[in-house]
Short mmCIF file of C-alpha atoms and ligand atoms in Angstrom, two decimals:
data_model
loop_
_atom_site.label_atom_id
_atom_site.label_comp_id
_atom_site.label_asym_id
_atom_site.label_seq_id
_atom_site.Cartn_x
_atom_site.Cartn_y
_atom_site.Cartn_z
CA MET A 249 49.17 -50.88 -129.37
CA LEU A 250 48.30 -47.80 -131.36
CA TYR A 251 48.74 -44.34 -129.95
CA GLN A 252 46.47 -41.44 -130.83
CA ILE A 253 48.14 -38.09 -131.31
CA TYR A 254 46.01 -34.96 -131.37
CA PRO A 255 48.65 -32.89 -133.15
CA ARG A 256 47.46 -29.46 -131.96
CA SER A 257 48.09 -30.56 -128.37
CA PHE A 258 51.18 -32.76 -128.64
CA LEU A 259 54.08 -30.32 -128.96
CA ASP A 260 54.60 -26.94 -130.57
CA SER A 261 57.97 -26.50 -132.27
CA ASP A 262 57.54 -23.07 -133.90
CA GLY A 263 56.21 -20.87 -131.11
CA ASP A 264 52.62 -20.28 -132.28
CA GLY A 265 51.18 -22.23 -129.35
CA VAL A 266 49.70 -24.96 -131.55
CA GLY A 267 51.33 -28.37 -131.81
CA ASP A 268 52.76 -29.38 -135.19
CA LEU A 269 54.39 -32.18 -137.18
CA GLU A 270 57.90 -31.18 -136.16
CA GLY A 271 56.72 -31.41 -132.56
CA VAL A 272 55.58 -34.97 -133.17
CA ARG A 273 58.86 -35.86 -134.85
CA ALA A 274 60.79 -34.44 -131.90
CA ARG A 275 59.06 -36.88 -129.54
CA LEU A 276 59.17 -40.09 -131.56
CA ASP A 277 61.78 -41.32 -129.09
CA HIS A 278 59.15 -41.14 -126.31
CA LEU A 279 56.89 -43.46 -128.32
CA ARG A 280 59.67 -45.89 -129.16
CA TRP A 281 60.81 -45.98 -125.55
CA LEU A 282 57.24 -46.61 -124.41
CA GLY A 283 56.80 -49.51 -126.84
CA VAL A 284 54.12 -48.16 -129.16
CA ASP A 285 53.59 -49.97 -132.50
CA GLY A 286 52.07 -47.12 -134.43
CA VAL A 287 50.43 -43.73 -134.26
CA TRP A 288 47.14 -42.31 -135.48
CA LEU A 289 47.36 -38.60 -136.21
CA SER A 290 44.10 -36.65 -135.88
CA PRO A 291 43.59 -34.48 -139.01
CA ILE A 292 46.55 -32.48 -140.27
CA TYR A 293 44.99 -31.36 -143.56
CA ARG A 294 44.21 -27.85 -144.67
CA SER A 295 41.17 -26.72 -142.73
CA PRO A 296 39.37 -23.57 -141.58
CA MET A 297 39.34 -25.35 -138.15
CA ALA A 298 35.63 -24.93 -137.40
CA ASP A 299 35.93 -28.47 -135.95
CA PHE A 300 39.73 -28.33 -135.53
CA GLY A 301 40.60 -30.24 -138.68
CA TYR A 302 37.54 -32.48 -139.00
CA ASP A 303 36.38 -29.88 -141.54
CA VAL A 304 38.79 -30.54 -144.40
CA SER A 305 39.16 -27.99 -147.20
CA ASP A 306 42.01 -29.78 -149.01
CA HIS A 307 42.57 -33.49 -148.36
CA CYS A 308 45.95 -33.52 -150.02
CA ALA A 309 47.64 -30.56 -148.33
CA ILE A 310 49.01 -30.06 -144.83
CA ASP A 311 47.51 -27.13 -142.93
CA PRO A 312 50.26 -24.51 -142.41
CA VAL A 313 49.61 -24.57 -138.65
CA PHE A 314 51.03 -28.13 -138.65
CA GLY A 315 53.86 -27.54 -141.15
CA ASP A 316 54.19 -28.63 -144.76
CA MET A 317 54.50 -31.75 -146.89
CA GLU A 318 58.25 -31.88 -146.34
CA ASP A 319 57.68 -32.01 -142.59
CA PHE A 320 55.18 -34.79 -143.14
CA ASP A 321 57.51 -36.86 -145.31
CA ARG A 322 60.32 -36.39 -142.79
CA LEU A 323 58.06 -37.50 -139.94
CA LEU A 324 56.83 -40.52 -141.87
CA GLY A 325 60.37 -41.51 -142.84
CA GLU A 326 61.67 -41.25 -139.27
CA ALA A 327 58.68 -43.05 -137.81
CA HIS A 328 59.18 -45.92 -140.25
CA ALA A 329 62.91 -46.01 -139.61
CA GLY A 330 62.10 -46.43 -135.91
CA GLY A 331 59.60 -49.22 -136.56
CA LEU A 332 56.46 -47.13 -136.01
CA ARG A 333 53.43 -47.32 -138.30
CA VAL A 334 51.60 -44.10 -139.21
CA LEU A 335 47.81 -43.88 -139.64
CA LEU A 336 46.11 -40.71 -140.81
CA ASP A 337 42.60 -39.59 -139.95
CA TRP A 338 40.38 -39.79 -143.05
CA VAL A 339 37.13 -37.85 -142.88
CA PRO A 340 34.78 -39.39 -145.47
CA ASN A 341 31.35 -38.24 -144.28
CA HIS A 342 31.74 -34.52 -144.83
CA THR A 343 34.09 -31.79 -146.00
CA SER A 344 34.52 -28.18 -145.00
CA ASP A 345 32.04 -25.75 -146.56
CA ARG A 346 35.17 -24.07 -147.96
CA HIS A 347 36.24 -27.20 -149.84
CA PRO A 348 36.29 -26.43 -153.61
CA TRP A 349 33.82 -29.32 -154.13
CA PHE A 350 31.23 -27.67 -151.90
CA VAL A 351 31.98 -24.18 -153.22
CA GLU A 352 31.15 -25.47 -156.69
CA SER A 353 28.18 -27.51 -155.46
CA ARG A 354 26.55 -24.53 -153.81
CA SER A 355 27.20 -22.19 -156.77
CA SER A 356 24.11 -23.23 -158.78
CA ARG A 357 21.47 -25.94 -159.01
CA GLU A 358 23.03 -26.96 -162.32
CA ALA A 359 26.61 -27.19 -160.99
CA ALA A 360 28.43 -30.38 -162.04
CA LYS A 361 29.09 -31.22 -158.38
CA ARG A 362 25.60 -30.24 -157.15
CA ASP A 363 24.77 -33.82 -156.22
CA TRP A 364 28.06 -34.46 -154.46
CA TYR A 365 26.24 -33.07 -151.40
CA PHE A 366 22.60 -33.30 -150.27
CA TRP A 367 20.49 -30.37 -151.52
CA ARG A 368 16.74 -30.49 -150.96
CA ASP A 369 13.68 -28.26 -151.03
CA GLY A 370 12.05 -27.74 -147.65
CA ARG A 371 8.61 -28.71 -146.43
CA ASP A 372 6.45 -25.59 -146.20
CA GLY A 373 9.40 -23.39 -145.42
CA LYS A 374 10.79 -25.92 -142.93
CA PRO A 375 13.77 -28.27 -143.37
CA PRO A 376 13.35 -31.39 -145.55
CA ASN A 377 13.29 -33.73 -142.53
CA ASN A 378 13.56 -33.72 -138.74
CA TRP A 379 17.23 -34.73 -138.42
CA ARG A 380 19.30 -33.16 -135.66
CA ALA A 381 23.00 -32.32 -135.96
CA ALA A 382 25.75 -33.28 -133.52
CA PHE A 383 26.76 -30.19 -131.48
CA GLY A 384 23.10 -29.09 -131.52
CA GLY A 385 20.54 -27.65 -133.86
CA ARG A 386 18.99 -29.12 -136.96
CA ALA A 387 20.98 -30.97 -139.61
CA TRP A 388 19.92 -28.64 -142.44
CA THR A 389 21.04 -25.14 -143.36
CA TRP A 390 19.21 -22.91 -145.81
CA ASP A 391 21.31 -21.46 -148.60
CA ASP A 392 20.05 -18.26 -150.17
CA ALA A 393 22.26 -18.59 -153.25
CA THR A 394 20.12 -21.39 -154.71
CA ASP A 395 17.11 -21.38 -152.36
CA GLN A 396 17.61 -24.92 -151.04
CA TRP A 397 18.67 -26.64 -147.83
CA TYR A 398 21.89 -28.65 -147.46
CA LEU A 399 22.53 -31.51 -145.05
CA HIS A 400 25.18 -31.53 -142.32
CA LEU A 401 25.17 -34.14 -139.55
CA PHE A 402 27.76 -32.01 -137.72
CA LEU A 403 28.33 -28.22 -138.00
CA PRO A 404 26.87 -26.17 -140.86
CA GLU A 405 30.55 -25.74 -141.84
CA GLN A 406 30.69 -29.54 -142.42
CA PRO A 407 28.30 -30.40 -145.27
CA ASP A 408 27.72 -34.14 -145.78
CA LEU A 409 29.12 -35.78 -148.90
CA ASN A 410 26.71 -37.87 -150.96
CA TRP A 411 28.42 -41.25 -151.34
CA ALA A 412 25.67 -42.42 -153.70
CA HIS A 413 27.36 -40.23 -156.34
CA PRO A 414 30.15 -42.10 -158.17
CA GLY A 415 32.21 -38.92 -158.42
CA VAL A 416 32.39 -38.75 -154.60
CA VAL A 417 33.43 -42.39 -154.35
CA GLU A 418 36.12 -42.00 -156.97
CA SER A 419 37.48 -38.76 -155.50
CA MET A 420 37.56 -40.03 -151.94
CA HIS A 421 39.31 -43.21 -153.12
CA GLY A 422 41.76 -40.87 -154.82
CA VAL A 423 42.46 -39.24 -151.45
CA LEU A 424 43.28 -42.64 -149.96
CA ARG A 425 45.60 -43.40 -152.87
CA PHE A 426 47.35 -40.06 -152.53
CA TRP A 427 48.41 -40.91 -148.98
CA LEU A 428 48.98 -44.62 -149.54
CA ASP A 429 51.32 -43.68 -152.41
CA ARG A 430 53.23 -41.47 -149.97
CA GLY A 431 53.70 -44.50 -147.74
CA VAL A 432 51.17 -44.21 -144.92
CA ASP A 433 50.20 -47.48 -143.26
CA GLY A 434 46.50 -46.78 -143.11
CA PHE A 435 43.74 -44.65 -141.73
CA ARG A 436 41.36 -44.06 -138.89
CA ALA A 437 38.07 -43.45 -140.68
CA ASP A 438 36.00 -40.74 -139.00
CA VAL A 439 32.30 -41.60 -138.34
CA VAL A 440 32.52 -43.93 -141.33
CA HIS A 441 29.16 -45.61 -140.71
CA LEU A 442 27.48 -42.32 -141.65
CA ILE A 443 28.48 -42.58 -145.33
CA GLY A 444 25.64 -45.10 -145.80
CA LYS A 445 22.39 -43.13 -145.94
CA ASP A 446 18.84 -44.06 -146.78
CA PRO A 447 18.44 -42.23 -150.13
CA THR A 448 14.93 -41.11 -149.15
CA LEU A 449 16.31 -39.33 -146.06
CA PRO A 450 13.27 -40.30 -143.96
CA ASP A 451 12.24 -38.57 -140.74
CA GLN A 452 13.61 -40.09 -137.54
CA PRO A 453 10.76 -41.78 -135.70
CA GLY A 454 9.52 -41.08 -132.17
CA ALA A 455 12.06 -40.36 -129.47
CA LEU A 456 14.95 -40.67 -131.96
CA ALA A 457 13.79 -37.39 -133.46
CA GLU A 458 15.28 -35.65 -130.40
CA ILE A 459 18.84 -36.91 -130.88
CA ASP A 460 21.43 -36.52 -133.59
CA LEU A 461 22.02 -39.36 -136.03
CA VAL A 462 25.62 -40.16 -135.18
CA GLY A 463 24.80 -42.85 -132.62
CA VAL A 464 21.90 -44.43 -134.50
CA GLN A 465 22.40 -44.35 -138.25
CA ASP A 466 23.14 -47.90 -139.41
CA HIS A 467 22.12 -48.17 -143.05
CA PRO A 468 23.04 -51.21 -145.21
CA SER A 469 24.29 -49.01 -148.06
CA ALA A 470 27.46 -48.39 -146.00
CA HIS A 471 28.66 -51.96 -146.62
CA PRO A 472 29.23 -51.98 -150.41
CA LEU A 473 30.94 -48.60 -149.97
CA LEU A 474 33.23 -50.07 -147.31
CA ARG A 475 34.07 -52.99 -149.58
CA GLY A 476 35.08 -50.50 -152.27
CA ILE A 477 37.25 -48.63 -149.78
CA ARG A 478 38.83 -51.88 -148.62
CA SER A 479 39.70 -52.87 -152.17
CA VAL A 480 41.70 -49.64 -152.50
CA LEU A 481 43.75 -50.58 -149.42
CA ASP A 482 44.12 -54.18 -150.58
CA SER A 483 45.55 -53.05 -153.91
CA TYR A 484 48.68 -51.84 -152.07
CA ALA A 485 51.66 -53.91 -151.08
CA GLY A 486 52.44 -54.38 -147.40
CA ASP A 487 50.05 -54.22 -144.47
CA ARG A 488 47.67 -51.29 -144.87
CA VAL A 489 44.92 -50.95 -142.37
CA MET A 490 41.70 -49.08 -141.73
CA VAL A 491 40.14 -48.71 -138.30
CA GLY A 492 36.68 -47.23 -138.34
CA GLU A 493 34.83 -45.05 -135.91
CA VAL A 494 31.32 -46.53 -135.79
CA ASN A 495 29.45 -44.96 -132.87
CA LEU A 496 26.67 -47.53 -132.57
CA GLY A 497 25.41 -48.61 -129.18
CA THR A 498 26.18 -52.33 -128.90
CA PRO A 499 29.15 -54.50 -129.89
CA ALA A 500 26.81 -56.70 -131.97
CA GLN A 501 26.08 -53.69 -134.18
CA LEU A 502 29.80 -53.32 -134.94
CA VAL A 503 30.29 -56.82 -136.32
CA PRO A 504 28.76 -56.20 -139.79
CA TYR A 505 31.27 -53.40 -140.33
CA TYR A 506 34.07 -55.97 -140.51
CA GLY A 507 32.18 -57.63 -143.39
CA ALA A 508 33.51 -61.04 -144.36
CA GLY A 509 37.01 -59.77 -143.78
CA ASP A 510 36.43 -57.38 -146.71
CA GLU A 511 35.29 -54.16 -145.00
CA LEU A 512 37.00 -52.44 -142.04
CA HIS A 513 40.04 -54.22 -140.61
CA MET A 514 39.17 -52.92 -137.17
CA VAL A 515 36.23 -51.12 -135.58
CA PHE A 516 36.52 -49.09 -132.38
CA ASN A 517 34.51 -50.60 -129.55
CA PHE A 518 33.55 -47.78 -127.17
CA SER A 519 31.64 -49.94 -124.68
CA LEU A 520 34.33 -49.53 -121.98
CA LEU A 521 34.75 -45.85 -122.77
CA TRP A 522 31.06 -45.48 -121.92
CA ALA A 523 31.24 -47.66 -118.78
CA SER A 524 31.39 -46.33 -115.23
CA TRP A 525 33.94 -47.45 -112.62
CA ASP A 526 32.27 -50.75 -111.82
CA ALA A 527 33.96 -54.16 -112.11
CA SER A 528 30.76 -56.05 -112.86
CA GLN A 529 29.79 -53.60 -115.61
CA TRP A 530 33.24 -53.98 -117.18
CA ALA A 531 33.04 -57.77 -116.93
CA GLN A 532 29.63 -57.76 -118.54
CA ARG A 533 30.67 -55.40 -121.36
CA ILE A 534 33.89 -57.24 -122.14
CA ALA A 535 32.06 -60.59 -122.13
CA GLU A 536 29.31 -59.17 -124.32
CA SER A 537 31.90 -57.80 -126.76
CA GLU A 538 33.80 -61.08 -126.82
CA ALA A 539 30.60 -63.01 -127.54
CA ALA A 540 29.49 -60.62 -130.30
CA LEU A 541 32.86 -60.38 -132.01
CA ALA A 542 33.56 -64.09 -131.73
CA SER A 543 30.59 -64.63 -134.05
CA SER A 544 32.85 -63.54 -136.90
CA HIS A 545 36.43 -64.78 -137.14
CA ASP A 546 37.33 -61.53 -138.91
CA ALA A 547 36.22 -59.28 -136.07
CA TRP A 548 39.41 -58.40 -134.20
CA PRO A 549 38.52 -56.29 -131.13
CA VAL A 550 39.68 -52.72 -130.63
CA TRP A 551 39.59 -51.19 -127.14
CA VAL A 552 39.54 -47.52 -126.23
CA LEU A 553 39.22 -45.74 -122.90
CA SER A 554 39.92 -42.18 -123.98
CA ASN A 555 40.16 -40.02 -127.08
CA HIS A 556 39.90 -36.38 -128.17
CA ASP A 557 36.09 -36.41 -127.95
CA THR A 558 35.51 -37.51 -124.34
CA PRO A 559 36.79 -36.49 -120.92
CA ARG A 560 39.93 -38.49 -120.10
CA HIS A 561 39.16 -41.70 -118.23
CA ARG A 562 40.97 -40.68 -115.06
CA THR A 563 38.71 -37.61 -114.98
CA ARG A 564 35.64 -39.75 -115.62
CA TYR A 565 36.60 -42.07 -112.75
CA GLY A 566 36.67 -39.18 -110.29
CA GLY A 567 40.35 -38.26 -110.60
CA ASP A 568 41.81 -41.17 -108.60
CA ALA A 569 45.34 -41.89 -109.85
CA GLY A 570 45.12 -45.54 -108.74
CA ARG A 571 42.11 -46.11 -110.96
CA ALA A 572 44.10 -44.88 -113.94
CA ARG A 573 46.69 -47.60 -113.18
CA VAL A 574 44.06 -50.32 -112.87
CA ALA A 575 42.45 -49.16 -116.12
CA ALA A 576 45.83 -49.25 -117.89
CA THR A 577 46.37 -52.82 -116.76
CA VAL A 578 43.01 -53.93 -118.12
CA LEU A 579 43.24 -51.94 -121.37
CA LEU A 580 46.60 -53.47 -122.26
CA THR A 581 45.70 -57.06 -121.38
CA LEU A 582 42.42 -57.53 -123.25
CA ARG A 583 42.18 -59.52 -126.47
CA GLY A 584 42.54 -57.19 -129.43
CA THR A 585 44.27 -53.93 -130.25
CA PRO A 586 44.27 -51.23 -127.58
CA PHE A 587 44.34 -47.56 -128.55
CA LEU A 588 45.97 -45.16 -126.15
CA TYR A 589 45.20 -41.44 -126.27
CA ALA A 590 48.33 -39.30 -125.87
CA GLY A 591 48.72 -38.28 -122.25
CA GLU A 592 47.05 -41.36 -120.75
CA GLU A 593 50.52 -42.77 -120.16
CA LEU A 594 51.18 -39.73 -117.96
CA GLY A 595 47.93 -40.26 -116.07
CA LEU A 596 46.70 -36.82 -117.11
CA LEU A 597 43.42 -35.29 -116.04
CA ASP A 598 41.31 -32.98 -118.20
CA ALA A 599 42.21 -29.31 -117.99
CA ASP A 600 39.76 -27.09 -116.22
CA VAL A 601 39.03 -24.72 -119.09
CA PRO A 602 37.38 -21.41 -118.17
CA GLU A 603 34.35 -20.55 -120.25
CA ALA A 604 36.16 -17.69 -121.99
CA ALA A 605 39.00 -19.98 -123.07
CA ARG A 606 36.74 -22.64 -124.58
CA VAL A 607 37.06 -22.90 -128.35
CA ASP A 608 35.47 -26.23 -129.30
CA PRO A 609 31.87 -26.30 -130.59
CA GLY A 610 31.48 -29.70 -128.87
CA ARG A 611 32.94 -28.48 -125.52
CA ARG A 612 35.71 -31.09 -125.70
CA ASP A 613 38.50 -28.65 -124.77
CA GLY A 614 39.42 -30.29 -121.44
CA CYS A 615 40.75 -33.54 -122.88
CA ARG A 616 42.68 -31.61 -125.53
CA ALA A 617 44.96 -29.82 -123.06
CA PRO A 618 48.63 -29.67 -124.09
CA ILE A 619 51.00 -32.52 -123.16
CA PRO A 620 53.72 -31.44 -120.69
CA TRP A 621 57.12 -32.79 -121.71
CA ASP A 622 59.44 -31.53 -119.00
CA ASP A 623 59.49 -29.54 -115.76
CA THR A 624 60.65 -26.23 -117.25
CA ALA A 625 58.20 -23.30 -117.23
CA GLY A 626 57.07 -23.96 -120.82
CA HIS A 627 57.04 -27.77 -120.36
CA GLY A 628 58.90 -28.18 -123.64
CA TRP A 629 56.52 -26.00 -125.64
CA ARG A 630 57.93 -23.00 -127.57
CA GLY A 631 54.84 -20.80 -127.25
CA GLU A 632 51.95 -20.33 -124.82
CA PRO A 633 49.70 -23.30 -125.67
CA TRP A 634 46.31 -22.77 -127.31
CA LEU A 635 44.56 -24.38 -124.30
CA PRO A 636 45.39 -24.30 -120.56
CA TRP A 637 47.66 -26.93 -119.00
CA PRO A 638 46.07 -29.93 -117.28
CA PRO A 639 46.10 -30.15 -113.44
CA GLU A 640 49.27 -31.51 -111.73
CA VAL A 641 51.29 -30.26 -114.68
CA ASP A 642 54.36 -29.76 -112.50
CA GLU A 643 54.51 -33.44 -111.52
CA ARG A 644 53.08 -35.18 -114.57
CA ASP A 645 55.46 -34.18 -117.30
CA ALA A 646 56.99 -36.95 -119.38
CA ALA A 647 60.58 -36.33 -118.25
CA SER A 648 59.80 -36.43 -114.51
CA LEU A 649 57.69 -39.58 -114.82
CA ARG A 650 60.40 -41.23 -116.88
CA ALA A 651 62.85 -40.58 -114.05
CA ASP A 652 60.51 -42.34 -111.60
CA GLU A 653 60.37 -46.13 -111.99
CA GLY A 654 57.20 -46.30 -109.93
CA SER A 655 55.26 -43.92 -112.19
CA ILE A 656 52.26 -44.76 -114.32
CA LEU A 657 54.45 -44.11 -117.37
CA HIS A 658 56.71 -47.02 -116.38
CA LEU A 659 53.65 -49.15 -115.67
CA TYR A 660 52.43 -48.61 -119.24
CA ARG A 661 55.89 -49.47 -120.54
CA ARG A 662 56.08 -52.67 -118.47
CA LEU A 663 52.59 -53.69 -119.56
CA LEU A 664 53.48 -53.16 -123.22
CA ALA A 665 56.65 -55.19 -122.80
CA ALA A 666 54.71 -57.96 -121.03
CA ARG A 667 52.21 -57.96 -123.87
CA ARG A 668 54.92 -58.28 -126.47
CA ARG A 669 56.64 -61.22 -124.79
CA SER A 670 53.48 -63.23 -124.11
CA ALA A 671 51.53 -64.92 -126.91
CA ALA A 672 48.63 -65.32 -124.47
CA LEU A 673 48.45 -61.56 -123.92
CA HIS A 674 48.75 -60.40 -127.49
CA ALA A 675 46.86 -63.15 -129.28
CA GLY A 676 45.31 -65.56 -126.79
CA THR A 677 41.72 -66.33 -125.91
CA TRP A 678 39.90 -64.41 -123.17
CA LYS A 679 37.91 -66.05 -120.38
CA LEU A 680 36.17 -64.42 -117.43
CA LEU A 681 37.15 -65.86 -114.02
CA ASP A 682 35.05 -66.03 -110.88
CA ALA A 683 36.13 -63.22 -108.62
CA PRO A 684 35.10 -61.53 -105.37
CA ALA A 685 32.66 -58.62 -105.67
CA GLY A 686 34.33 -55.51 -107.06
CA VAL A 687 37.06 -57.50 -108.80
CA LEU A 688 37.39 -58.07 -112.54
CA ALA A 689 39.43 -61.19 -113.31
CA TYR A 690 40.17 -63.02 -116.52
CA GLU A 691 42.52 -65.50 -118.08
CA ARG A 692 44.29 -65.26 -121.40
CA GLU A 693 45.61 -68.38 -123.08
CA ALA A 694 47.53 -69.26 -126.25
CA GLY A 695 48.87 -72.81 -126.44
CA SER A 696 50.90 -73.42 -123.31
CA ASP A 697 51.20 -69.73 -122.53
CA LYS A 698 48.79 -68.33 -119.93
CA ARG A 699 48.22 -65.11 -118.05
CA GLN A 700 45.69 -64.02 -115.48
CA VAL A 701 44.66 -60.45 -114.76
CA TRP A 702 43.09 -59.47 -111.43
CA ALA A 703 41.80 -55.93 -111.11
CA ASN A 704 40.31 -54.65 -107.88
CA PHE A 705 37.94 -51.77 -108.63
CA GLY A 706 37.03 -51.46 -104.95
CA GLU A 707 38.85 -49.50 -102.29
CA GLU A 708 39.23 -52.38 -99.80
CA PRO A 709 41.90 -55.09 -100.09
CA VAL A 710 40.59 -58.50 -101.19
CA LEU A 711 41.86 -62.05 -101.14
CA CYS A 712 41.71 -63.37 -104.70
CA ARG A 713 43.50 -66.65 -104.97
CA ALA A 714 46.09 -68.19 -102.75
CA ASP A 715 46.91 -71.44 -104.49
CA GLY A 716 50.53 -70.46 -105.05
CA GLN A 717 50.60 -71.46 -108.71
CA TRP A 718 51.02 -67.97 -110.03
CA VAL A 719 53.66 -65.29 -109.82
CA VAL A 720 53.44 -61.62 -110.64
CA ASP A 721 54.39 -60.93 -114.26
CA VAL A 722 54.15 -57.15 -114.16
CA GLY A 723 55.63 -55.81 -110.95
CA SER A 724 58.17 -57.25 -108.57
CA ARG A 725 56.22 -58.18 -105.47
CA GLU A 726 55.37 -61.70 -104.32
CA TRP A 727 51.89 -62.96 -105.14
CA ASP A 728 50.01 -64.36 -102.14
CA GLY A 729 46.50 -63.74 -103.44
CA ARG A 730 46.13 -60.42 -101.69
CA LEU A 731 45.16 -57.49 -103.85
CA GLY A 732 45.16 -54.00 -102.37
CA GLY A 733 42.31 -51.56 -102.83
CA THR A 734 42.31 -50.07 -106.35
CA ASP A 735 45.10 -52.32 -107.53
CA ALA A 736 45.68 -54.76 -110.39
CA VAL A 737 48.17 -57.50 -111.23
CA VAL A 738 49.12 -59.55 -114.25
CA LEU A 739 50.08 -63.11 -113.27
CA ARG A 740 51.92 -65.88 -115.04
CA PRO A 741 52.20 -69.54 -114.04
CA ALA A 742 54.92 -70.18 -111.46
CA GLY A 743 57.99 -72.10 -112.56
C1 LIG B 887 34.33 -37.76 -135.05
C2 LIG B 887 35.55 -37.09 -134.49
C3 LIG B 887 35.16 -35.79 -133.87
C4 LIG B 887 34.55 -34.90 -134.93
C5 LIG B 887 33.41 -35.60 -135.65
C6 LIG B 887 33.06 -34.90 -136.92
O1 LIG B 887 33.45 -38.15 -134.08
O2 LIG B 887 36.21 -37.96 -133.61
O3 LIG B 887 36.23 -35.14 -133.25
O4 LIG B 887 34.09 -33.71 -134.36
O5 LIG B 887 33.73 -36.92 -136.01
O6 LIG B 887 34.06 -35.07 -137.89
#
């Protein structure tokens, strides 16, 4: 299981109210105790923070708000010593407009790096095409300095890199090498499908003209680029991995991004993150994903319920704490690699952020609330955090939940331990079982090892199976086939 850390919100060690690398290092014991295999750190590079680090102005420097390179090396060393892998966030589609590459590119039409970004003349005073940007507005900004438009699929402060230029490819490979040489275990590649663009930059047709390109752009030119990226990782000793964010609508669209085992090692599948609290919808989406990914033996699934871009899943499910427990049980017992967003193990809700305190251009502040570590007034933080605390902060801090064996934190820990000791759970096949309405049930199997998972999404108790051949694997109660409302169990064969 990989654990996503949004460093600004994890823990502040120096009193400026923003989390930092020393804060992460101080809590590695929490991750080891929980049973995490590795962490993905959202961007820690030098950045003007227009998109809180997803606008990188120097790929090979740590932003001072997070610390310095010594802090990074210390964190990496201690994580490795404790058996934790470390993945960085690599942002290949765009840079900050303050990045020296863009500064040079925008300086003149003849600049050596002009074509590292997309510069175009307009159409009768209007932008070169009809593309929309994520966070709103059009995807082109006019630049008076050279009287042309430049492309940005996100903020104007995030100009898109032109991966058709060999200089971009070489330099971005160099960034990967810089960090691989320092010893990182891999990367989460931000909106990596977007690096493949139709060189003619055609208008979006029909209704697609109303939406931004992030969820629809799926151009074949991404694939040779991904193979080049993969060959950089493969040239290193040890296991180095890249998991890509590809925001396309169906699991079948993700499969090509694994290539023939020569593109991304893993691709996030957001189909459960986009699902509502409905057992039959989950069953259908998991089955659909299994069927799509099984078409390629290289396509290892990756499951996500929450991240720094979406309201936390407990919030999405209406705030019910029981639902968060059921969701945890399913997330950690599916086939593939689960990603856990920091704070899910505490069952956190999104913070209610007043309009005046909002800072994110994408209005994602709520899920980025600070993590409470203990029940003191500052919850372990040195300074007043940059965003408000989440609800229930006085009960849901890590130390209090750790002291309570019945807490969701202990449930996550037991599930991770169960996963580690069962071949069926970490590597076995997945098969949907017949179940009463409102219940999601499936079996995992590897050789003679088997597990069943029964998850009741409904509020009423149900009778699932009373054949007496199974005992509860996670939890201590007897299994008689009765499942309470909003409850889930992992079973193993009796005897
Ligand atoms: C990804 C990130 C998101 C960021 C965007 C632009 O979707 O997860 O946080 O704003 O890319 O880099």
